[in-house]
PDB file of C-alpha atoms in Angstrom:
ATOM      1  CA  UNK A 127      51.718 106.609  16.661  1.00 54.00           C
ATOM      2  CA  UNK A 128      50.796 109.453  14.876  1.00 52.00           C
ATOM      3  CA  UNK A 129      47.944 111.444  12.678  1.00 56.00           C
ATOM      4  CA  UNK A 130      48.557 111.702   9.050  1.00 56.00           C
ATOM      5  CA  UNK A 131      46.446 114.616   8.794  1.00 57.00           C
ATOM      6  CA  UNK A 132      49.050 116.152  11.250  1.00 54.00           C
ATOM      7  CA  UNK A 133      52.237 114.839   9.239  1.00 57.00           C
ATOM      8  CA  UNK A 134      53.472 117.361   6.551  1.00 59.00           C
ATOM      9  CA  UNK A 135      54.259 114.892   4.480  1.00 70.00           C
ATOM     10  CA  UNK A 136      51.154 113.086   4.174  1.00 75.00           C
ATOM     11  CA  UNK A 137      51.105 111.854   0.350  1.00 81.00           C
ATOM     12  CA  UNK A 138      54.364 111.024   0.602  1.00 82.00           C
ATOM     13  CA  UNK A 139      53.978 108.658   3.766  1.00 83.00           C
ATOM     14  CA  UNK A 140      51.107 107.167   2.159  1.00 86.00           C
ATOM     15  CA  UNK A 141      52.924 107.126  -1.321  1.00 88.00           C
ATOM     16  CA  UNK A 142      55.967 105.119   0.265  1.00 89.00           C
ATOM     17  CA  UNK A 143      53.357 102.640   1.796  1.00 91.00           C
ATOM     18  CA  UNK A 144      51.811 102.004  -1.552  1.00 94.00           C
ATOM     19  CA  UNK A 145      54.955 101.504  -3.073  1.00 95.00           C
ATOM     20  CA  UNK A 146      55.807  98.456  -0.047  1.00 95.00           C
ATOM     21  CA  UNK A 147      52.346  97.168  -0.867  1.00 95.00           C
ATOM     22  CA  UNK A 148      53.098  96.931  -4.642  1.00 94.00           C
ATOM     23  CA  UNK A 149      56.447  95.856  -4.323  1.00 95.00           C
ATOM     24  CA  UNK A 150      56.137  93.204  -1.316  1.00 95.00           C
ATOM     25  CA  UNK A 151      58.144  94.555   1.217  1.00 96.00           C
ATOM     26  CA  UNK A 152      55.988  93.593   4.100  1.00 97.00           C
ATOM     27  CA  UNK A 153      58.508  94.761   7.127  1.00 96.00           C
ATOM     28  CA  UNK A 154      58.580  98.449   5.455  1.00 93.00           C
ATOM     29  CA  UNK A 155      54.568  98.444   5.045  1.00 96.00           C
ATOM     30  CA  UNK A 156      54.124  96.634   8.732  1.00 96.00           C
ATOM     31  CA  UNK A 157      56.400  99.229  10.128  1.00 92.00           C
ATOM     32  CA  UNK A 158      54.781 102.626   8.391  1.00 90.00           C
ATOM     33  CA  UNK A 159      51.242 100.891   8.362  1.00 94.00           C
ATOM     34  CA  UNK A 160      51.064 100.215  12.234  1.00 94.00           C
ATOM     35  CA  UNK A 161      53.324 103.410  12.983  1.00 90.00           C
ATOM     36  CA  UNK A 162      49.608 105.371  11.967  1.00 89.00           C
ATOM     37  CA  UNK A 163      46.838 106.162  14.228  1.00 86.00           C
ATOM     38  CA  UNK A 164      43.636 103.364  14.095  1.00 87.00           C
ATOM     39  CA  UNK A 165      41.809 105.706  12.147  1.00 88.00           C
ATOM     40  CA  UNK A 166      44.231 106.672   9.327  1.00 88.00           C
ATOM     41  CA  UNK A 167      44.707 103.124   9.501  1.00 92.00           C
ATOM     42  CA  UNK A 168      41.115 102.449   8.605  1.00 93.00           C
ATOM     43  CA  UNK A 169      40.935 105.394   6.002  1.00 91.00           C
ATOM     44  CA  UNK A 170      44.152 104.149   4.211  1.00 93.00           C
ATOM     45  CA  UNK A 171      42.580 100.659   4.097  1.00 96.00           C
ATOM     46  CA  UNK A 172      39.362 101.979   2.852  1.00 95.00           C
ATOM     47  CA  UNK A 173      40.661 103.676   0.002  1.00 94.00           C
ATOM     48  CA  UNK A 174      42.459 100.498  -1.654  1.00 96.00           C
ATOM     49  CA  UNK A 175      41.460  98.272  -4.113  1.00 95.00           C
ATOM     50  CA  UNK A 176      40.783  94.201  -3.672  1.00 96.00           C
ATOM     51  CA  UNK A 177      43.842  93.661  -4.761  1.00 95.00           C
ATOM     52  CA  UNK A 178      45.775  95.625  -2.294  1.00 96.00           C
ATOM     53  CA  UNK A 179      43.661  94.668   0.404  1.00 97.00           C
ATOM     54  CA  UNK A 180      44.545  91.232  -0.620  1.00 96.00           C
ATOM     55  CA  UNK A 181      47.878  91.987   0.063  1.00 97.00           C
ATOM     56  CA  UNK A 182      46.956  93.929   3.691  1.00 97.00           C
ATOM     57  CA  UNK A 183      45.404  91.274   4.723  1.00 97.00           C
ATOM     58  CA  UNK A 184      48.800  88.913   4.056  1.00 97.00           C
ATOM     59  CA  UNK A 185      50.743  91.662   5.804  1.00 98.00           C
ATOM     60  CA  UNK A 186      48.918  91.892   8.886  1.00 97.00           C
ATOM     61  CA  UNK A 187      48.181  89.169  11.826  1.00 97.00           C
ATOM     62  CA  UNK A 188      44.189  88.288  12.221  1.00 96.00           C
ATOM     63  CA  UNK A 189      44.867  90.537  15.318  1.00 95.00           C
ATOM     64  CA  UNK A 190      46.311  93.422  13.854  1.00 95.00           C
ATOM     65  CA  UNK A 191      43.559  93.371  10.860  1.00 96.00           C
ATOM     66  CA  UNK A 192      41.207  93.048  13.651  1.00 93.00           C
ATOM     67  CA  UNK A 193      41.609  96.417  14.818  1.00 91.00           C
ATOM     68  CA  UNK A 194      40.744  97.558  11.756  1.00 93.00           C
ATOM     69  CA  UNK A 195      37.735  95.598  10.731  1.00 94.00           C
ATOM     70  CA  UNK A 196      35.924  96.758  14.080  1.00 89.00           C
ATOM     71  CA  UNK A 197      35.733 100.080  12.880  1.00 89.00           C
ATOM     72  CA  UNK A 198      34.600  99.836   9.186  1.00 92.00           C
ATOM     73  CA  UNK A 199      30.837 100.289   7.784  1.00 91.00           C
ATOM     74  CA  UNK A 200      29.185  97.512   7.624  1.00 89.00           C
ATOM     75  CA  UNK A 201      29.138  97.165   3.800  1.00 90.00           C
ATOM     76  CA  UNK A 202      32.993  97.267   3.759  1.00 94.00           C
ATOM     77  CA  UNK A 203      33.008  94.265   6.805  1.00 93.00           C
ATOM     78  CA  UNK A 204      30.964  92.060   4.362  1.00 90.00           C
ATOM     79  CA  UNK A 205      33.469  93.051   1.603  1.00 94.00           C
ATOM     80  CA  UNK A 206      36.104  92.360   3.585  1.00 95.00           C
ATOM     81  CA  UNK A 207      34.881  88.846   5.112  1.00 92.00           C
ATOM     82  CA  UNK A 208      34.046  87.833   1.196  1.00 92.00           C
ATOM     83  CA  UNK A 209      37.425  88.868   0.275  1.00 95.00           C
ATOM     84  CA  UNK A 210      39.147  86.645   4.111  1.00 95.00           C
ATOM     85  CA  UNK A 211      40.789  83.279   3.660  1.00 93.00           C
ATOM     86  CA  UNK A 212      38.709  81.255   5.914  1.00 91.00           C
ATOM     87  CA  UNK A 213      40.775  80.462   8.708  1.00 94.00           C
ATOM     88  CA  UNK A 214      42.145  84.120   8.634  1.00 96.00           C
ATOM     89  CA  UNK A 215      38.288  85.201   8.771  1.00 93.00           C
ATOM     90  CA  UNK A 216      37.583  82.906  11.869  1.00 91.00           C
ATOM     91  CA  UNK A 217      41.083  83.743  13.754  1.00 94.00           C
ATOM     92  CA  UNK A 218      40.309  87.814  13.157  1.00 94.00           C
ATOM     93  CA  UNK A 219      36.643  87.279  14.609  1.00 92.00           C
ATOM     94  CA  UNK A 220      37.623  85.370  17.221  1.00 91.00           C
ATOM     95  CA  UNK A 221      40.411  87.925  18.214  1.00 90.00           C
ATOM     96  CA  UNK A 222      37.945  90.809  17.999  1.00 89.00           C
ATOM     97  CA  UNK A 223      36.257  92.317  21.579  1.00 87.00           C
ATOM     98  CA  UNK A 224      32.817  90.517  22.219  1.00 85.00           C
ATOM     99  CA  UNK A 225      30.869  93.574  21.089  1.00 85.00           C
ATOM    100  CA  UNK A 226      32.401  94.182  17.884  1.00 83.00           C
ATOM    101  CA  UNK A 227      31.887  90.704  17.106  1.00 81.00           C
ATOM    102  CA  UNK A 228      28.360  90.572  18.075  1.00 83.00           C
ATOM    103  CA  UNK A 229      27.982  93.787  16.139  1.00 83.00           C
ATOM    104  CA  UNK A 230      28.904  91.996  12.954  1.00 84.00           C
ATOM    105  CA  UNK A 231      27.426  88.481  13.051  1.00 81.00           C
ATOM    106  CA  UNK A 232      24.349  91.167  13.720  1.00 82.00           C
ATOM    107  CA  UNK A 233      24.357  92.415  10.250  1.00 77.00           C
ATOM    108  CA  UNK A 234      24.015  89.547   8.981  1.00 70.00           C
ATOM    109  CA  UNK A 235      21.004  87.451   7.247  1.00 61.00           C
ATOM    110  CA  UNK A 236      20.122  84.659   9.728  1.00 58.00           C
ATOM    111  CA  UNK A 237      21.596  82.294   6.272  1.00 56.00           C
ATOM    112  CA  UNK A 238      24.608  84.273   6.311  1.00 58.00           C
ATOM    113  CA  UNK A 239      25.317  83.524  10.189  1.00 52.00           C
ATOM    114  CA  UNK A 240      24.012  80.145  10.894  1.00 59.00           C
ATOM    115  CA  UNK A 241      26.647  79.584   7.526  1.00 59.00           C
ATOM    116  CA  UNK A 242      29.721  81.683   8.989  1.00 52.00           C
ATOM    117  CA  UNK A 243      28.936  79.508  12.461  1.00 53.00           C
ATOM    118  CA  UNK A 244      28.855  76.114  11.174  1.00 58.00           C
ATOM    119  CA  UNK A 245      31.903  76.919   9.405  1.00 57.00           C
ATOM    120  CA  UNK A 246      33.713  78.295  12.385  1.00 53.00           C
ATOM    121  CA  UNK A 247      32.641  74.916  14.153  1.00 55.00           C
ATOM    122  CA  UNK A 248      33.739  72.752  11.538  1.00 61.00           C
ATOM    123  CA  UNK A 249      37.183  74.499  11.472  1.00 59.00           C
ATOM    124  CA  UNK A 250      37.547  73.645  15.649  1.00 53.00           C
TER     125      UNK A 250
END
């Protein structure tokens, strides 16, 4: 694992993960993506558009895209939930530590959670 901010080549790593993104190769983006350290990790992911994300969130487990989520700003979590197949949005919550969970359901109108909850229980 490594820093980009550390790696001399730092647009081109990010260039050549772009470029998997756009062009499907998941193994290449999976293998550069998760090489990076959690927070370039987050910053990459902040910095793409829906329809990249979209294709993120195909390329990574619930697990993997966990890791992420538990670290972005709120707004970009409710983004990012909007943006969640369903049963990808329950498995990644479920997979995420107690607190971080907690944290999000927290920011949430009490509509918003007794919705994402009955949801979650209809899916079990």
């Amino acid at each position: 694992m490594f820093k980009l901010d550390q790696y001399k080549f730092k647009e081109e790593y990010t260039y050549y993960m772009l470029q998997a993104l756009k062009v499907g190769k998941k193994e290449a983006f999976r293998k550069d993506f998760l090489n990076l350290h959690p927070t370039d990790q987050m910053q990459f992911f902040i910095e793409l558009d829906e329809a990249r994300r979209l294709r993120v969130y195909a390329f990574l487990s619930p697990e993997e895209f966990g890791d992420i989520f538990g670290e972005l700003d709120p707004f970009m979590q409710k983004t990012c939930i909007a943006e969640l197949d369903r049963h990808y949005a329950i498995e990644m919550l479920s997979e995420l530590p107690s607190d971080d969970a907690a944290d999000f359901f927290g920011l949430l109108s009490d509509k918003e959670a007794r919705s994402r909850r009955d949801q979650a229980a209809a899916d079990v």
